[in-house]
mmCIF file of C-alpha atoms in Angstrom:
data_model
loop_
_atom_site.group_PDB
_atom_site.id
_atom_site.type_symbol
_atom_site.label_atom_id
_atom_site.label_comp_id
_atom_site.label_asym_id
_atom_site.label_seq_id
_atom_site.Cartn_x
_atom_site.Cartn_y
_atom_site.Cartn_z
ATOM 1 C CA UNK A 1 -25.516 -86.460 24.943
ATOM 2 C CA UNK A 2 -22.429 -87.994 26.420
ATOM 3 C CA UNK A 3 -18.843 -86.921 26.011
ATOM 4 C CA UNK A 4 -15.513 -88.369 27.037
ATOM 5 C CA UNK A 5 -12.339 -86.450 27.833
ATOM 6 C CA UNK A 6 -8.994 -88.141 28.084
ATOM 7 C CA UNK A 7 -6.848 -85.634 29.837
ATOM 8 C CA UNK A 8 -3.474 -86.732 28.498
ATOM 9 C CA UNK A 9 -2.710 -87.272 24.825
ATOM 10 C CA UNK A 10 0.628 -88.919 25.565
ATOM 11 C CA UNK A 11 2.060 -90.525 28.683
ATOM 12 C CA UNK A 12 5.726 -91.568 28.732
ATOM 13 C CA UNK A 13 6.746 -93.857 31.570
ATOM 14 C CA UNK A 14 9.659 -96.096 32.447
ATOM 15 C CA UNK A 15 9.288 -99.851 32.536
ATOM 16 C CA UNK A 16 8.109 -101.233 35.893
ATOM 17 C CA UNK A 17 6.796 -97.836 36.979
ATOM 18 C CA UNK A 18 3.123 -97.344 37.824
ATOM 19 C CA UNK A 19 0.863 -95.514 35.423
ATOM 20 C CA UNK A 20 -2.529 -93.806 35.505
ATOM 21 C CA UNK A 21 -4.426 -92.791 32.393
ATOM 22 C CA UNK A 22 -7.152 -90.306 33.150
ATOM 23 C CA UNK A 23 -10.670 -90.266 31.784
ATOM 24 C CA UNK A 24 -13.606 -88.011 32.598
ATOM 25 C CA UNK A 25 -17.048 -88.270 31.107
ATOM 26 C CA UNK A 26 -20.216 -86.247 31.072
ATOM 27 C CA UNK A 27 -23.712 -87.603 30.801
ATOM 28 C CA UNK A 28 -27.163 -86.747 32.042
ATOM 29 C CA UNK A 29 -28.072 -90.428 32.388
ATOM 30 C CA UNK A 30 -26.551 -93.582 33.782
ATOM 31 C CA UNK A 31 -23.680 -94.959 31.753
ATOM 32 C CA UNK A 32 -21.563 -97.992 31.096
ATOM 33 C CA UNK A 33 -17.835 -97.329 30.896
ATOM 34 C CA UNK A 34 -15.121 -99.099 28.945
ATOM 35 C CA UNK A 35 -11.393 -99.014 28.326
ATOM 36 C CA UNK A 36 -10.064 -100.346 25.034
ATOM 37 C CA UNK A 37 -6.454 -100.781 23.900
ATOM 38 C CA UNK A 38 -5.157 -100.438 20.353
ATOM 39 C CA UNK A 39 -1.776 -101.871 19.446
ATOM 40 C CA UNK A 40 -0.068 -100.560 16.296
ATOM 41 C CA UNK A 41 -1.839 -101.529 13.085
ATOM 42 C CA UNK A 42 -4.575 -103.390 14.923
ATOM 43 C CA UNK A 43 -8.175 -102.833 15.894
ATOM 44 C CA UNK A 44 -9.310 -101.977 19.390
ATOM 45 C CA UNK A 45 -9.730 -104.680 22.010
ATOM 46 C CA UNK A 46 -11.503 -104.487 25.335
ATOM 47 C CA UNK A 47 -9.396 -104.101 28.492
ATOM 48 C CA UNK A 48 -12.209 -103.819 31.009
ATOM 49 C CA UNK A 49 -15.707 -102.505 31.529
ATOM 50 C CA UNK A 50 -17.869 -101.116 34.311
ATOM 51 C CA UNK A 51 -21.558 -101.958 34.195
ATOM 52 C CA UNK A 52 -22.617 -101.846 37.851
ATOM 53 C CA UNK A 53 -21.611 -103.052 41.285
ATOM 54 C CA UNK A 54 -18.088 -102.693 42.624
ATOM 55 C CA UNK A 55 -16.500 -99.480 41.484
ATOM 56 C CA UNK A 56 -13.087 -101.118 41.130
ATOM 57 C CA UNK A 57 -12.922 -103.120 37.943
ATOM 58 C CA UNK A 58 -10.097 -105.467 37.036
ATOM 59 C CA UNK A 59 -9.236 -106.200 33.437
ATOM 60 C CA UNK A 60 -6.730 -108.049 31.350
ATOM 61 C CA UNK A 61 -2.957 -107.599 31.425
ATOM 62 C CA UNK A 62 -2.976 -106.365 35.036
ATOM 63 C CA UNK A 63 -4.971 -103.204 34.365
ATOM 64 C CA UNK A 64 -7.706 -101.919 36.643
ATOM 65 C CA UNK A 65 -9.978 -98.899 36.686
ATOM 66 C CA UNK A 66 -12.062 -97.162 39.300
ATOM 67 C CA UNK A 67 -15.445 -95.628 38.639
ATOM 68 C CA UNK A 68 -16.009 -92.437 40.584
ATOM 69 C CA UNK A 69 -19.534 -91.208 40.073
ATOM 70 C CA UNK A 70 -19.156 -87.957 42.000
ATOM 71 C CA UNK A 71 -16.135 -86.971 39.955
ATOM 72 C CA UNK A 72 -17.472 -88.547 36.762
ATOM 73 C CA UNK A 73 -14.147 -90.251 36.245
ATOM 74 C CA UNK A 74 -12.967 -93.687 35.194
ATOM 75 C CA UNK A 75 -9.185 -93.646 35.464
ATOM 76 C CA UNK A 76 -7.124 -96.614 34.289
ATOM 77 C CA UNK A 77 -4.171 -97.824 36.360
ATOM 78 C CA UNK A 78 -1.438 -100.404 36.304
ATOM 79 C CA UNK A 79 1.038 -100.802 39.167
ATOM 80 C CA UNK A 80 3.972 -101.873 36.984
ATOM 81 C CA UNK A 81 4.071 -101.440 33.222
ATOM 82 C CA UNK A 82 5.938 -103.468 30.625
ATOM 83 C CA UNK A 83 7.389 -102.484 27.285
ATOM 84 C CA UNK A 84 4.599 -104.488 25.685
ATOM 85 C CA UNK A 85 1.999 -102.117 27.182
ATOM 86 C CA UNK A 86 3.054 -99.455 24.691
ATOM 87 C CA UNK A 87 -0.159 -98.751 22.815
ATOM 88 C CA UNK A 88 -3.028 -96.302 22.526
ATOM 89 C CA UNK A 89 -5.745 -96.501 25.149
ATOM 90 C CA UNK A 90 -9.312 -95.350 24.631
ATOM 91 C CA UNK A 91 -11.912 -94.589 27.255
ATOM 92 C CA UNK A 92 -15.499 -95.034 26.076
ATOM 93 C CA UNK A 93 -19.008 -94.492 27.405
ATOM 94 C CA UNK A 94 -22.445 -95.800 26.455
ATOM 95 C CA UNK A 95 -25.621 -94.639 28.097
ATOM 96 C CA UNK A 96 -27.592 -97.465 29.652
ATOM 97 C CA UNK A 97 -30.585 -96.804 27.442
ATOM 98 C CA UNK A 98 -28.820 -96.496 24.115
ATOM 99 C CA UNK A 99 -26.459 -98.256 21.732
ATOM 100 C CA UNK A 100 -23.973 -95.604 20.693
ATOM 101 C CA UNK A 101 -20.527 -95.816 22.278
ATOM 102 C CA UNK A 102 -18.635 -92.543 22.456
ATOM 103 C CA UNK A 103 -14.857 -92.878 22.428
ATOM 104 C CA UNK A 104 -12.345 -90.474 23.861
ATOM 105 C CA UNK A 105 -9.517 -89.098 21.764
ATOM 106 C CA UNK A 106 -7.089 -91.686 23.101
ATOM 107 C CA UNK A 107 -3.953 -91.629 25.233
ATOM 108 C CA UNK A 108 -0.733 -92.905 23.759
ATOM 109 C CA UNK A 109 1.282 -94.767 26.391
ATOM 110 C CA UNK A 110 5.035 -95.003 25.760
ATOM 111 C CA UNK A 111 6.905 -97.419 28.002
ATOM 112 C CA UNK A 112 10.636 -96.839 27.980
ATOM 113 C CA UNK A 113 13.353 -99.273 29.030
ATOM 114 C CA UNK B 1 -13.483 -118.017 15.764
ATOM 115 C CA UNK B 2 -11.582 -115.943 13.244
ATOM 116 C CA UNK B 3 -12.777 -112.656 14.657
ATOM 117 C CA UNK B 4 -14.068 -109.776 12.579
ATOM 118 C CA UNK B 5 -12.643 -109.928 9.076
ATOM 119 C CA UNK B 6 -12.120 -106.845 6.949
ATOM 120 C CA UNK B 7 -10.918 -106.511 3.405
ATOM 121 C CA UNK B 8 -8.909 -105.083 1.893
ATOM 122 C CA UNK B 9 -6.391 -104.220 4.605
ATOM 123 C CA UNK B 10 -4.963 -101.403 2.513
ATOM 124 C CA UNK B 11 -6.504 -99.483 -0.351
ATOM 125 C CA UNK B 12 -4.910 -96.758 -2.409
ATOM 126 C CA UNK B 13 -7.104 -95.068 -4.970
ATOM 127 C CA UNK B 14 -7.393 -91.865 -6.901
ATOM 128 C CA UNK B 15 -9.846 -89.098 -6.216
ATOM 129 C CA UNK B 16 -13.159 -89.727 -7.887
ATOM 130 C CA UNK B 17 -12.935 -93.498 -7.841
ATOM 131 C CA UNK B 18 -15.415 -95.758 -6.089
ATOM 132 C CA UNK B 19 -14.158 -97.589 -3.011
ATOM 133 C CA UNK B 20 -15.834 -100.578 -1.366
ATOM 134 C CA UNK B 21 -14.798 -101.830 2.043
ATOM 135 C CA UNK B 22 -15.970 -105.215 3.260
ATOM 136 C CA UNK B 23 -16.655 -106.714 6.661
ATOM 137 C CA UNK B 24 -17.557 -110.146 7.968
ATOM 138 C CA UNK B 25 -18.717 -109.969 11.586
ATOM 139 C CA UNK B 26 -18.265 -112.678 14.181
ATOM 140 C CA UNK B 27 -20.799 -115.447 13.722
ATOM 141 C CA UNK B 28 -23.747 -115.010 16.056
ATOM 142 C CA UNK B 29 -23.228 -111.298 16.592
ATOM 143 C CA UNK B 30 -26.247 -109.267 15.574
ATOM 144 C CA UNK B 31 -24.909 -105.744 15.964
ATOM 145 C CA UNK B 32 -22.439 -104.238 13.501
ATOM 146 C CA UNK B 33 -20.684 -100.893 13.568
ATOM 147 C CA UNK B 34 -18.581 -98.994 11.034
ATOM 148 C CA UNK B 35 -16.065 -96.494 12.446
ATOM 149 C CA UNK B 36 -13.591 -94.102 10.887
ATOM 150 C CA UNK B 37 -10.344 -93.179 12.641
ATOM 151 C CA UNK B 38 -8.233 -90.135 11.797
ATOM 152 C CA UNK B 39 -5.640 -88.179 13.705
ATOM 153 C CA UNK B 40 -7.746 -85.048 13.590
ATOM 154 C CA UNK B 41 -11.140 -86.454 14.550
ATOM 155 C CA UNK B 42 -10.289 -89.639 16.432
ATOM 156 C CA UNK B 43 -12.689 -92.579 16.273
ATOM 157 C CA UNK B 44 -16.083 -91.711 14.810
ATOM 158 C CA UNK B 45 -19.109 -93.973 14.525
ATOM 159 C CA UNK B 46 -20.417 -93.884 10.971
ATOM 160 C CA UNK B 47 -23.322 -96.317 11.068
ATOM 161 C CA UNK B 48 -24.840 -98.978 13.285
ATOM 162 C CA UNK B 49 -26.791 -102.051 12.147
ATOM 163 C CA UNK B 50 -28.879 -104.303 14.343
ATOM 164 C CA UNK B 51 -30.169 -107.572 12.876
ATOM 165 C CA UNK B 52 -29.058 -106.339 9.427
ATOM 166 C CA UNK B 53 -31.158 -103.171 9.674
ATOM 167 C CA UNK B 54 -29.496 -99.735 9.763
ATOM 168 C CA UNK B 55 -30.499 -98.151 13.048
ATOM 169 C CA UNK B 56 -28.457 -94.983 13.062
ATOM 170 C CA UNK B 57 -26.543 -93.530 10.138
ATOM 171 C CA UNK B 58 -26.232 -90.031 11.534
ATOM 172 C CA UNK B 59 -22.463 -90.328 11.503
ATOM 173 C CA UNK B 60 -22.230 -90.919 7.760
ATOM 174 C CA UNK B 61 -20.440 -87.797 6.519
ATOM 175 C CA UNK B 62 -22.411 -87.192 3.346
ATOM 176 C CA UNK B 63 -24.263 -88.810 0.507
ATOM 177 C CA UNK B 64 -21.047 -90.090 -0.993
ATOM 178 C CA UNK B 65 -20.995 -92.688 1.776
ATOM 179 C CA UNK B 66 -23.358 -95.646 1.839
ATOM 180 C CA UNK B 67 -23.452 -98.885 3.815
ATOM 181 C CA UNK B 68 -25.347 -102.119 3.385
ATOM 182 C CA UNK B 69 -25.792 -105.325 5.297
ATOM 183 C CA UNK B 70 -27.525 -107.818 2.988
ATOM 184 C CA UNK B 71 -27.214 -110.654 5.493
ATOM 185 C CA UNK B 72 -25.928 -111.411 8.975
ATOM 186 C CA UNK B 73 -22.455 -112.316 7.785
ATOM 187 C CA UNK B 74 -21.553 -109.483 5.444
ATOM 188 C CA UNK B 75 -21.522 -105.709 5.292
ATOM 189 C CA UNK B 76 -20.069 -103.148 2.912
ATOM 190 C CA UNK B 77 -19.166 -99.492 3.186
ATOM 191 C CA UNK B 78 -18.984 -97.707 -0.132
ATOM 192 C CA UNK B 79 -17.574 -94.288 -0.958
ATOM 193 C CA UNK B 80 -18.469 -92.870 -4.349
ATOM 194 C CA UNK B 81 -16.806 -90.670 -5.463
ATOM 195 C CA UNK B 82 -13.862 -90.762 -3.091
ATOM 196 C CA UNK B 83 -11.990 -87.622 -2.037
ATOM 197 C CA UNK B 84 -8.579 -87.113 -0.379
ATOM 198 C CA UNK B 85 -10.261 -86.114 2.885
ATOM 199 C CA UNK B 86 -11.744 -89.612 3.097
ATOM 200 C CA UNK B 87 -8.267 -90.985 3.773
ATOM 201 C CA UNK B 88 -8.471 -92.748 7.132
ATOM 202 C CA UNK B 89 -8.547 -96.142 8.784
ATOM 203 C CA UNK B 90 -12.010 -97.666 8.647
ATOM 204 C CA UNK B 91 -12.938 -100.207 11.295
ATOM 205 C CA UNK B 92 -15.793 -102.634 11.416
ATOM 206 C CA UNK B 93 -16.877 -103.960 14.814
ATOM 207 C CA UNK B 94 -19.504 -106.456 15.875
ATOM 208 C CA UNK B 95 -21.157 -107.373 19.139
ATOM 209 C CA UNK B 96 -24.031 -109.239 20.647
ATOM 210 C CA UNK B 97 -27.099 -107.059 20.908
ATOM 211 C CA UNK B 98 -26.973 -104.853 23.970
ATOM 212 C CA UNK B 99 -25.196 -101.617 24.654
ATOM 213 C CA UNK B 100 -23.275 -103.139 27.514
ATOM 214 C CA UNK B 101 -21.637 -105.738 25.378
ATOM 215 C CA UNK B 102 -18.061 -105.676 24.234
ATOM 216 C CA UNK B 103 -17.451 -104.625 20.665
ATOM 217 C CA UNK B 104 -15.000 -106.773 18.731
ATOM 218 C CA UNK B 105 -13.037 -104.778 16.199
ATOM 219 C CA UNK B 106 -11.584 -105.914 12.918
ATOM 220 C CA UNK B 107 -8.017 -105.024 11.925
ATOM 221 C CA UNK B 108 -9.188 -102.064 9.862
ATOM 222 C CA UNK B 109 -8.798 -100.917 6.275
ATOM 223 C CA UNK B 110 -6.303 -98.145 5.702
ATOM 224 C CA UNK B 111 -7.666 -96.030 2.857
ATOM 225 C CA UNK B 112 -5.535 -93.522 1.007
ATOM 226 C CA UNK B 113 -7.184 -91.335 -1.606
ATOM 227 C CA UNK B 114 -4.699 -89.504 -3.805
#
């Protein structure tokens, strides 16, 4: 079975500063990895996904993530955040042979002016 | 496309009452998921349908919960009888078949059971 650990429950950061949201996963099989964002009172929407190939994945809104197989990590980064990036971010994993997506507990990003 | 549609957006009911949540997936999507989100437990998968057939309902908490998908454009999640601990936000999501495909989430139904 897979599991996902998001190492920070909350991350406060000033506007225009860089940010990294950390995600580690465990699985005995190959996986697909995802980051979703949830704005207040909305459903989740996909930021980016890693299926195969290049380990650096670029997503929407200037976010990117790097898959590190040896460290079983998939950290999300943005070089300069905006107030509008304030939201909850979820890391998720699906094994390549299954259908069930396991979500992490979420990291709440607060961007301060 | 209108995206995944859920109704109602908010539901307040009293313990013991029946609650029915509704979902219309994106046209052409053949996979449908029901999730529950709470502060304590995060986002939990309740049930997964593929081509209108329930594939995995291992996440359904107990017999009080049931879900149906009578056709490709409609699904319901029913709680009978409801209890205060069922209070949560319930999300419906749909996707094209394939575990690598993006799930599109609805806006959720916020359920409060008094």
